[in-house]
N, CA and C of each residue as an Amber inpcrd file, in Angstrom:
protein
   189
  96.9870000  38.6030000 118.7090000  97.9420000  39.3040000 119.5540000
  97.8880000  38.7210000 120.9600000  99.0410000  38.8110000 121.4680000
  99.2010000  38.1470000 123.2730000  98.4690000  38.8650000 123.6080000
  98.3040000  38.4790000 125.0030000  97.6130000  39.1390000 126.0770000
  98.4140000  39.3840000 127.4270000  99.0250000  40.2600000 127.3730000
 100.3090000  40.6670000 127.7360000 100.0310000  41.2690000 129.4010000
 100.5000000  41.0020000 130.5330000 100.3300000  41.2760000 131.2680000
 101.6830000  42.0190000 132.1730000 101.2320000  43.5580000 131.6940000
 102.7020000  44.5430000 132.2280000 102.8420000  44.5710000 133.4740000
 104.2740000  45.0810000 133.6500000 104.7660000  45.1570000 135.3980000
 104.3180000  46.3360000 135.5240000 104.4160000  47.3570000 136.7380000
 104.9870000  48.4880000 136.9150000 105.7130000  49.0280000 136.1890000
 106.4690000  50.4690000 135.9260000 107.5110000  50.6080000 134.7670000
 108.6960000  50.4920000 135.8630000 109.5100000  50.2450000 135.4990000
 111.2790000  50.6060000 135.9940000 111.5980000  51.4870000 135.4470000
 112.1500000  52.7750000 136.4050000 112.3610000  53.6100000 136.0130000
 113.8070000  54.1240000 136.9970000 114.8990000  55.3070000 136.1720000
 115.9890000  55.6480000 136.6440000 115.6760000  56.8320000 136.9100000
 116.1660000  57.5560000 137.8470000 116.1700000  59.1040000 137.3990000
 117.2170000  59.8850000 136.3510000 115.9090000  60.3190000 135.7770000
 116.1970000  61.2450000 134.2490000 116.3550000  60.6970000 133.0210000
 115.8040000  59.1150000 133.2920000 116.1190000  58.2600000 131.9680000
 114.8660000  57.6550000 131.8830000 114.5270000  57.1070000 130.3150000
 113.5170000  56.1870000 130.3740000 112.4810000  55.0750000 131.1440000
 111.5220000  54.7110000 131.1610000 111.2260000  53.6030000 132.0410000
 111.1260000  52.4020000 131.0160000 111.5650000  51.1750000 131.7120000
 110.8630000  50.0560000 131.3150000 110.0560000  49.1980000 131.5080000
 109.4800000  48.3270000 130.7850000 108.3240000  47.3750000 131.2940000
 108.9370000  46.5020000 131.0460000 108.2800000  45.3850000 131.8060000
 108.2060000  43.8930000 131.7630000 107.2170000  43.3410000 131.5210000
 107.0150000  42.1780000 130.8260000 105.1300000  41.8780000 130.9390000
 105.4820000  40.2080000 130.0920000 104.5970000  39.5660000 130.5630000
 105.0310000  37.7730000 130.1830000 103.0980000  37.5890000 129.7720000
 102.9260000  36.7300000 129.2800000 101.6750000  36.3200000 129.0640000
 101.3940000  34.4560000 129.4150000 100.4080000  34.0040000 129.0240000
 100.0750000  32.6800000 129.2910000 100.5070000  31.5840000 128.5400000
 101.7480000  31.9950000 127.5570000 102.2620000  30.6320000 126.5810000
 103.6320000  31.0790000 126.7460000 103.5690000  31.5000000 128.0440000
 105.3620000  31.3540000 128.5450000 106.2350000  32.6660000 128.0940000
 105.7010000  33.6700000 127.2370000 106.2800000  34.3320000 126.5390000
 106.7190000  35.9440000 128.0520000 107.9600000  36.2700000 127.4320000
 108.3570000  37.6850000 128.2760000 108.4370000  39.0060000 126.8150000
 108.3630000  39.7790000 127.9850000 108.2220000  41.3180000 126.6520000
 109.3050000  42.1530000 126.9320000 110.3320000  43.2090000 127.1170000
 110.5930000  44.3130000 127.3690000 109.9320000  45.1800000 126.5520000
 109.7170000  46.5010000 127.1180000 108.8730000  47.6890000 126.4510000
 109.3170000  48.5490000 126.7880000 109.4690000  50.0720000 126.6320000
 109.6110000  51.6340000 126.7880000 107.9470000  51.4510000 127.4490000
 108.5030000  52.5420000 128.5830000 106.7600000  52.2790000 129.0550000
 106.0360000  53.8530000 128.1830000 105.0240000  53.0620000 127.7110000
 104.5810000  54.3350000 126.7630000 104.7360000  53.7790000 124.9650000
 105.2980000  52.5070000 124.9790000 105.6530000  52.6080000 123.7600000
 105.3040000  50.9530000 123.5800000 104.3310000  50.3660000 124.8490000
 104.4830000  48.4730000 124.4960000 104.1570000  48.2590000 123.5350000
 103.5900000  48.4960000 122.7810000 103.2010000  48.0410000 120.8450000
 104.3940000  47.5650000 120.2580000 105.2680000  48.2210000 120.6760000
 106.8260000  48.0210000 120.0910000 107.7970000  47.0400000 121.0460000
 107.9670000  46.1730000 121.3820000 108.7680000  45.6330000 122.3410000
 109.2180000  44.2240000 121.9160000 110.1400000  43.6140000 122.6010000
 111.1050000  42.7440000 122.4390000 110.2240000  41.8540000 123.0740000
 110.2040000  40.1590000 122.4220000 109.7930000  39.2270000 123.0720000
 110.8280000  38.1850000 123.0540000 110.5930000  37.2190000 123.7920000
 111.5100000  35.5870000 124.2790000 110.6790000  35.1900000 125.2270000
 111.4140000  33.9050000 125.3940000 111.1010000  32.8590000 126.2650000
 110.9440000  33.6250000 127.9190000 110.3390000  33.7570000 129.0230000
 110.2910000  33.7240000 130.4580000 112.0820000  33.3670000 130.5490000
 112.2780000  31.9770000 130.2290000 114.0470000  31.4750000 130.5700000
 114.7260000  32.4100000 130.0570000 114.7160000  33.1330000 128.4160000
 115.6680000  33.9160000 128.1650000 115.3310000  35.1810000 129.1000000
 114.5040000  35.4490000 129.6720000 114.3380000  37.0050000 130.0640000
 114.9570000  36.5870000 131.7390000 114.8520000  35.2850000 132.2680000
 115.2950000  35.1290000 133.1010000 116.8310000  35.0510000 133.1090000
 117.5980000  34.3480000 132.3930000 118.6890000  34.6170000 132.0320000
 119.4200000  36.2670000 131.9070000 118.6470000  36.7970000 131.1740000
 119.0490000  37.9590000 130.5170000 118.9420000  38.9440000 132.3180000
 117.9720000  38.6080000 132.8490000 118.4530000  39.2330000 134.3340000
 119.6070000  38.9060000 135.4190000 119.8210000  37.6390000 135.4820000
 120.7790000  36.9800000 136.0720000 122.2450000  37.4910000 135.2290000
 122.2710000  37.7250000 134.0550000 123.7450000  38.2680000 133.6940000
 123.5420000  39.6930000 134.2430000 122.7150000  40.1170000 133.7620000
 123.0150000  41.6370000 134.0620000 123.3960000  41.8280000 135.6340000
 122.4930000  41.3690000 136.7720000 122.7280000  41.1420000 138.0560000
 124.3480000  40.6390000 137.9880000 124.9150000  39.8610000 137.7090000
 126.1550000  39.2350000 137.4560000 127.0790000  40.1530000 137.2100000
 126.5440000  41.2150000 136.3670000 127.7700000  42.2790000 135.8700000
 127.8480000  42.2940000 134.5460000 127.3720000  41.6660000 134.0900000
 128.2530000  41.3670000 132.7600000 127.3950000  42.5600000 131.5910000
 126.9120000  43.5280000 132.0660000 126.4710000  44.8460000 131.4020000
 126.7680000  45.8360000 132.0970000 127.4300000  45.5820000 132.6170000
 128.1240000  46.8990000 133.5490000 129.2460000  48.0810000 132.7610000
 130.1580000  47.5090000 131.4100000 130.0540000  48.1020000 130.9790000
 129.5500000  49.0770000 129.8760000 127.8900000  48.8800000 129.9630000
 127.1640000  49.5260000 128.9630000 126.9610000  51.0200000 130.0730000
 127.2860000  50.7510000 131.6080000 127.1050000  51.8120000 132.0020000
 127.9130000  53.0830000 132.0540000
């Protein structure tokens, strides 16, 4: 198993938090904070990407 090194959580008011957490072979995580056992992995680039759209807008309408 990685050795996963979490952010802080991100959190909204009245909604879930999330984590972030990348380890030493380049890898990124998203997590439910409370729930990292379970979480999404990729590349650092895709998670970097995947911030730069959202910043961009282009999930704006998921809001």
């Amino acid at each position: 198993m990685a050795d996963i090194r979490w952010e802080e959580p991100f959190c909204a008011e009245g909604s879930a938090c999330f984590r972030l957490g990348t380890d030493d072979d380049g890898n990124a995580y998203i997590a439910v904070a409370g729930a990292e056992g379970a979480y999404v992995s990729d590349t650092r680039e895709a998670l970097r990407t995947l911030i730069r759209e959202i910043k961009a807008g282009k999930a704006d309408h998921l809001l």
